[in-house]
Coordinates of C-alpha atoms and ligand atoms in Angstrom, one line a residue:
X1301 CA 0.0 0.0 0.3
X1302 CA 1.1 3.6 -0.9
X1303 CA 0.4 6.4 1.6
X1304 CA 0.5 9.8 0.4
X1305 CA 1.8 12.2 4.0
X1306 CA 1.1 15.8 4.2
X1307 CA 2.1 18.3 7.0
X1308 CA 1.1 21.6 6.9
X1309 CA 0.3 22.5 10.9
X1310 CA 3.0 24.9 11.3
X1311 CA 5.8 26.7 9.1
X1312 CA 7.0 23.7 6.9
X1313 CA 5.2 22.1 3.9
X1314 CA 6.0 18.7 4.3
X1315 CA 4.9 15.7 1.6
X1316 CA 6.2 12.3 1.6
X1317 CA 5.2 8.9 -0.1
X1318 CA 5.2 5.7 2.5
X1319 CA 5.2 2.3 0.9
X1320 CA 4.4 -0.3 3.1
X1321 CA 6.6 -2.7 1.3
X1322 CA 9.7 -0.5 0.8
X1323 CA 9.4 2.1 3.1
X1324 CA 10.1 5.6 2.2
X1325 CA 10.3 5.7 -1.4
X1326 CA 9.9 9.8 -2.0
X1327 CA 9.4 13.3 0.3
X1328 CA 10.2 16.8 -0.1
X1329 CA 10.1 19.8 2.1
X1330 CA 9.5 23.3 1.7
X1331 CA 10.8 25.6 5.0
X1332 CA 8.9 29.0 5.3
X1333 CA 11.4 30.2 7.8
X1334 CA 12.7 32.9 5.5
X1335 CA 9.1 33.8 5.4
X1336 CA 8.7 34.5 8.9
X1337 CA 12.1 35.4 10.1
X1338 CA 11.6 39.3 9.3
X1339 CA 8.6 39.1 12.1
X1340 CA 10.5 36.9 14.6
X1341 CA 7.6 34.3 14.7
X1342 CA 5.5 32.6 12.7
X1343 CA 2.5 34.8 11.4
X1344 CA -0.4 32.2 10.6
X1345 CA -2.1 33.7 8.3
X1346 CA 1.3 34.4 5.9
X1347 CA 1.7 30.3 7.0
X1348 CA -1.4 29.6 5.3
X1349 CA -1.0 31.2 1.8
X1350 CA 2.6 30.0 1.9
X1351 CA 1.5 26.1 2.1
X1352 CA -1.4 27.1 -0.3
X1353 CA 1.1 28.1 -2.9
X1354 CA 3.7 25.4 -2.0
X1355 CA 1.9 22.0 -1.8
X1356 CA 0.3 21.1 -4.6
X1357 CA 3.8 21.6 -6.7
X1358 CA 5.3 19.5 -4.0
X1359 CA 3.2 16.8 -4.2
X1360 CA 3.4 16.7 -8.2
X1361 CA 7.3 16.3 -7.6
X1362 CA 7.3 13.9 -4.8
X1363 CA 4.7 11.4 -7.1
X1364 CA 6.0 11.9 -10.5
X1365 CA 9.8 11.3 -9.0
X1366 CA 8.5 8.2 -7.7
X1367 CA 6.7 7.1 -10.7
X1368 CA 3.4 7.3 -9.2
X1369 CA -0.2 8.7 -10.6
X1370 CA -2.1 8.2 -7.2
X1371 CA -1.6 6.8 -4.0
X1372 CA -3.8 4.0 -2.2
X1373 CA -4.8 6.6 0.6
X1374 CA -3.8 10.1 1.9
X1375 CA -2.6 11.1 5.2
X1376 CA -2.7 14.2 6.5
X1377 CA -2.0 16.5 10.0
X1378 CA -5.3 17.5 11.3
X1379 CA -4.3 19.0 14.3
X1380 CA -2.9 20.6 16.7
X1381 CA -1.9 22.9 15.0
X1382 CA -2.7 26.9 13.3
X1383 CA -6.0 26.1 12.0
X1384 CA -5.4 27.7 8.6
X1385 CA -2.4 25.9 7.8
X1386 CA -4.3 23.0 8.7
X1387 CA -7.0 23.7 6.5
X1388 CA -4.8 23.7 3.7
X1389 CA -3.4 20.3 4.1
X1390 CA -6.8 18.5 4.9
X1391 CA -8.5 20.5 2.5
X1392 CA -6.2 19.2 -0.2
X1393 CA -6.2 15.8 1.1
X1394 CA -9.6 15.7 0.9
X1395 CA -9.6 17.2 -2.3
X1396 CA -7.2 14.9 -3.5
X1397 CA -9.1 12.2 -2.1
X1398 CA -12.4 12.6 -4.0
X1399 CA -11.1 13.0 -7.5
X1400 CA -8.7 9.8 -7.1
X1401 CA -11.5 8.0 -5.3
X1402 CA -9.2 7.2 -2.4
X1403 CA -9.7 7.1 1.4
X1404 CA -7.7 9.5 4.1
X1405 CA -6.1 9.0 7.1
X1406 CA -6.5 12.1 10.1
X1407 CA -2.7 12.4 11.7
X1408 CA -2.1 13.5 14.9
X1409 CA 1.0 16.0 14.4
X1410 CA 2.6 14.4 17.9
X1411 CA 1.8 11.1 17.4
X1412 CA 3.7 11.7 14.1
X1413 CA 6.8 13.2 16.2
X1414 CA 6.5 9.8 18.2
X1415 CA 6.3 7.4 15.2
X1416 CA 9.3 9.6 13.3
X1417 CA 11.7 6.8 14.8
X1418 CA 9.7 4.0 12.9
X1419 CA 11.0 5.1 9.6
X1420 CA 15.1 4.0 10.7
X1421 CA 15.9 0.4 10.4
X1422 CA 16.3 0.0 13.7
X1423 CA 13.0 1.0 15.1
X1424 CA 11.9 0.9 18.7
X1425 CA 9.6 -2.1 20.3
X1426 CA 6.5 -0.9 22.2
X1427 CA 6.1 0.6 24.9
X1428 CA 8.6 2.9 25.4
X1429 CA 9.2 6.4 26.8
X1430 CA 8.4 9.6 24.8
X1431 CA 10.3 12.7 25.3
X1432 CA 8.1 15.4 22.5
X1433 CA 10.1 18.4 22.6
X1434 CA 9.2 20.9 20.0
X1435 CA 8.0 24.4 19.7
X1436 CA 4.8 24.1 20.7
X1437 CA 5.1 21.1 23.2
X1438 CA 6.9 19.3 25.8
X1439 CA 5.5 15.9 26.8
X1440 CA 6.1 12.9 28.4
X1441 CA 4.3 10.0 27.4
X1442 CA 4.0 6.4 28.2
X1443 CA 3.5 4.9 24.7
X1444 CA 2.1 1.0 25.6
X1445 CA 1.1 0.7 22.2
X1446 CA 0.3 2.5 18.6
X1447 CA -2.8 4.6 19.6
X1448 CA -2.4 3.8 23.7
X1449 CA -0.8 6.7 25.3
X1450 CA -0.7 8.2 28.5
X1451 CA 0.8 11.5 29.2
X1452 CA 2.6 11.7 32.2
X1453 CA 3.9 15.2 32.2
X1454 CA 3.6 18.7 30.2
X1455 CA 4.6 21.9 30.5
X1456 CA 2.9 24.2 32.6
X1457 CA 3.8 27.6 30.6
X1458 CA 6.2 26.9 27.6
X1459 CA 7.1 24.6 25.6
X1460 CA 11.1 24.0 25.8
X1461 CA 11.3 25.0 21.7
X1462 CA 9.9 27.9 22.4
X1463 CA 12.1 28.9 25.4
X1464 CA 15.5 28.4 23.3
X1465 CA 13.6 30.5 20.4
X1466 CA 12.7 33.3 23.2
X1467 CA 16.0 33.1 24.9
X1468 CA 17.8 32.9 21.4
X1469 CA 15.9 36.6 20.5
X1470 CA 17.0 37.7 23.5
X1471 CA 20.0 37.3 22.6
X1472 CA 20.1 38.7 19.4
X1473 CA 20.1 35.5 17.3
X1474 CA 17.9 35.0 14.5
X1475 CA 14.6 32.8 14.4
X1476 CA 14.4 29.9 14.7
X1477 CA 16.5 30.3 17.7
X1478 CA 17.0 26.7 18.9
X1479 CA 19.6 25.8 16.3
X1480 CA 21.4 29.3 16.2
X1481 CA 21.1 29.3 20.3
X1482 CA 22.8 25.6 20.4
X1483 CA 25.2 27.0 17.7
X1484 CA 26.2 29.5 20.1
X1485 CA 26.1 27.9 23.1
X1486 CA 29.6 25.7 22.1
X1487 CA 31.6 29.0 22.2
X1488 CA 30.4 29.1 25.9
X1489 CA 30.9 28.5 29.4
X1490 CA 28.2 26.2 30.5
X1491 CA 28.7 27.3 34.1
X1492 CA 29.3 31.0 33.8
X1493 CA 25.5 32.3 34.6
X1494 CA 23.4 30.7 37.7
X1495 CA 20.1 29.3 36.2
X1496 CA 17.4 27.6 37.7
X1497 CA 16.3 23.8 36.7
X1498 CA 13.0 24.5 36.9
X1499 CA 10.6 21.7 38.6
X1500 CA 13.5 19.0 39.1
X1501 CA 13.1 18.5 42.5
X1502 CA 8.9 18.9 42.5
X1503 CA 6.8 15.6 42.3
X1504 CA 5.1 14.3 39.1
X1505 CA 6.5 14.6 35.7
X1506 CA 5.3 18.1 34.5
X1507 CA 7.8 21.3 33.2
X1508 CA 7.8 24.8 33.6
X1509 CA 10.6 27.0 31.2
X1510 CA 9.3 30.2 32.0
X1511 CA 11.0 31.0 35.4
X1512 CA 14.4 30.0 33.2
X1513 CA 13.3 32.2 30.2
X1514 CA 12.8 35.1 32.9
X1515 CA 16.3 34.3 34.7
X1516 CA 18.1 34.6 31.5
X1517 CA 16.3 37.9 30.8
X1518 CA 17.6 39.6 34.1
X1519 CA 21.1 38.0 33.0
X1520 CA 21.0 39.5 29.6
X1521 CA 19.5 43.3 31.1
X1522 CA 22.0 43.0 33.4
X1523 CA 24.7 42.4 30.5
X1524 CA 23.3 45.7 28.7
X1525 CA 23.4 47.8 31.7
X1526 CA 27.1 46.9 31.9
X1527 CA 27.4 47.2 28.3
X1528 CA 29.1 43.8 27.8
X1529 CA 26.3 41.9 26.5
X1530 CA 28.4 40.5 23.3
X1531 CA 31.3 39.2 26.2
X1532 CA 28.8 36.9 27.5
X1533 CA 26.5 36.4 25.2
X1534 CA 28.0 32.7 24.5
X1535 CA 28.0 32.1 28.1
X1536 CA 24.3 33.1 28.8
X1537 CA 23.2 30.7 25.7
X1538 CA 25.4 27.8 27.1
X1539 CA 24.4 28.4 30.4
X1540 CA 20.5 28.2 29.4
X1541 CA 21.3 25.6 26.9
X1542 CA 22.6 23.4 30.2
X1543 CA 19.7 24.6 32.6
X1544 CA 16.7 23.3 29.8
X1545 CA 19.1 20.1 28.9
X1546 CA 19.1 19.3 32.7
X1547 CA 15.5 19.9 33.2
X1548 CA 14.9 17.6 30.8
X1549 CA 17.3 14.8 31.2
X1550 CA 16.3 14.5 35.1
X1551 CA 12.3 14.6 34.6
X1552 CA 12.5 12.0 31.3
X1553 CA 15.1 9.8 33.8
X1554 CA 12.3 10.2 36.6
X1555 CA 9.8 9.2 34.7
X1556 CA 11.7 6.2 32.8
X1557 CA 12.2 4.9 36.6
X1558 CA 8.8 5.4 37.4
X1559 CA 7.5 3.2 34.4
X1560 CA 10.4 0.8 34.2
X1561 CA 11.3 1.8 30.9
X1562 CA 13.6 -0.2 28.6
X1563 CA 13.6 2.1 25.7
X1564 CA 13.2 6.3 25.7
X1565 CA 12.2 8.0 22.3
X1566 CA 13.1 11.6 21.4
X1567 CA 11.5 13.2 18.9
X1568 CA 10.7 16.4 18.0
X1569 CA 12.5 20.1 16.7
X1570 CA 14.2 19.9 20.7
X1571 CA 15.2 16.1 19.7
X1572 CA 17.5 17.5 17.2
X1573 CA 19.8 19.2 19.9
X1574 CA 23.3 17.7 20.6
X1575 CA 23.5 18.1 24.1
X1576 CA 19.9 16.2 24.8
X1577 CA 21.3 13.4 22.7
X1578 CA 24.5 13.0 24.4
X1579 CA 23.2 13.9 28.0
X1580 CA 20.4 11.4 27.8
X1581 CA 22.4 8.5 25.9
X1582 CA 25.4 8.5 28.6
X1583 CA 22.7 8.9 31.9
X1584 CA 20.0 6.3 30.8
X1585 CA 20.8 2.6 31.2
X1586 CA 18.6 0.8 28.2
X1587 CA 18.4 2.7 24.7
X1588 CA 17.3 5.9 23.6
X1589 CA 16.1 6.1 19.8
X1590 CA 16.1 9.4 17.9
X1591 CA 14.7 9.5 14.5
X1592 CA 17.7 11.4 12.3
X1593 CA 17.9 14.9 12.4
X1594 CA 15.9 15.9 9.3
X1595 CA 12.8 13.5 11.1
X1596 CA 13.3 15.5 14.2
X1597 CA 12.1 18.8 12.7
X1598 CA 8.3 18.7 11.2
X1599 CA 8.4 16.8 7.6
X1600 CA 6.0 14.7 5.8
X1601 CA 7.7 11.5 6.5
X1602 CA 6.4 10.8 9.8
X1603 CA 2.8 11.5 9.0
X1604 CA 2.9 9.3 5.6
X1605 CA 4.7 6.5 8.3
X1606 CA 1.7 7.1 10.9
X1607 CA -0.7 6.8 7.8
X1608 CA 1.0 3.6 6.7
X1609 CA 0.7 2.2 10.5
X1610 CA -2.9 3.7 11.0
X1611 CA -4.4 2.5 7.2
X1612 CA -7.1 0.6 9.4
X1613 CA -8.5 4.3 10.1
X1614 CA -8.7 5.5 6.5
X1615 CA -12.2 6.6 5.4
X1616 CA -13.5 8.4 3.1
X1617 CA -12.7 12.3 2.5
X1618 CA -16.0 13.6 3.2
X1619 CA -15.4 15.8 6.3
X1620 CA -11.9 18.2 6.5
X1621 CA -10.4 17.7 10.4
X1622 CA -8.7 20.6 11.6
X1623 CA -8.3 21.1 15.2
X1624 CA -6.3 23.5 16.9
X1625 CA -6.0 21.5 20.0
X1626 CA -6.3 17.8 20.2
X1627 CA -4.8 16.1 23.4
X1628 CA -2.8 12.7 22.3
X1629 CA -4.1 11.3 25.1
X1630 CA -7.7 10.7 23.6
X1631 CA -6.3 8.9 20.9
X1632 CA -7.3 5.0 20.6
X1633 CA -5.6 2.2 18.1
X1634 CA -6.6 2.2 14.4
X1635 CA -9.4 0.7 13.9
X1636 CA -12.1 0.9 11.0
X1637 CA -14.8 3.3 11.4
Ligands
KG4_777 O1 8.7 19.8 15.7 P1 9.4 21.6 15.2 O2 9.9 21.1 14.1 O3 7.9 22.2 15.3 C1 6.9 22.5 15.7 O4 6.2 21.2 16.1 O5 7.1 23.1 16.9 O6 10.2 22.1 16.3 C2 10.8 23.4 16.4 C3 11.5 23.8 17.6 C4 11.8 25.1 17.4 O7 11.5 25.8 18.4 C5 13.4 25.1 17.1 O8 14.1 26.3 17.8 C6 13.7 24.0 18.1 O9 12.7 23.1 17.6 N1 14.5 23.8 17.7 C7 16.0 23.2 18.0 C8 17.0 22.5 17.2 N2 16.8 22.8 16.1 C9 15.2 23.1 16.2 N3 16.2 23.4 19.8 C10 17.4 23.1 20.2 N4 18.4 22.6 19.6 C11 18.4 22.6 18.5 N5 19.6 21.6 17.6
ZN778 ZN1 6.1 19.4 15.5

């Protein structure tokens, strides 16, 4: 079976073709980063318009390159995300479904992220603990099996990717800030600034990053007042990254112990962070699985593979699903309607 996957929940237009026999056979990604960079963050209306421009030519290109006329099913991100952007992907998926007489499969964006390691030869077996860290989410999820998810903890305020982006902005780095901040951090001393490790000693598995963000802001203001921000920018970046990673690793190891996890999956954009990868691998006794870097950030391949695993959910393209908010807990294993 051939599944076309469409991702349009935020600022990347992703398209991929997954063959249940052969694996991933084609993909294309169009990033909107340049369009939003001038505004310092994603502008929803601009995102929707650009998805409209990019999506159809990307689909045509992927199908042509693979020599495929029409896939057997179309999976699309149905949420959570920017509703206008989601409507573009959902609308086109349903339109093509009607034209081609093919079913559609609505996919939860975060389920796409947590299934991204399934694209690798060395895929994790269920059950596993998933740390999902992106620009909009920070979640610790117990994954019993496909579609059986228990959210153990989430952020009480900012997502960790958002904290990276906002800190990067304070330091005068370009959007999106996460990769730029991580690069600057390699030149700094991560013990130079005293920053809090929020929630590390609290009960439960929730996260909070707004206190860390405020602490960084105070350091930046102080450096600005003393006119030496340039001299300490790398130190602040390194200290922030260390505090954020310590917090993520601490909470994740605690949850892993509580659930007696043998495997941890780290996914989502912040999963591309090298320090996070190194620290978790060094401190966890079991195995840590990561998708390759290009599948950490938003992409069509993770939606196509999720669709292939959820073929039983395929339905007539009668209604477009687009949900700005959608809890991962509410998902169920694949089932025919
Ligand atoms: O999963 P993703 O591509 O989009 C969302 O669904 O949000 O994640 C994007 C987030 C951004 O906040 C970006 O700054 C962050 O992932 N990010 C990183 C790194 N690469 C991307 N954060 C820290 N270190 C990185 N290397
Ligand atoms: Zn994402």
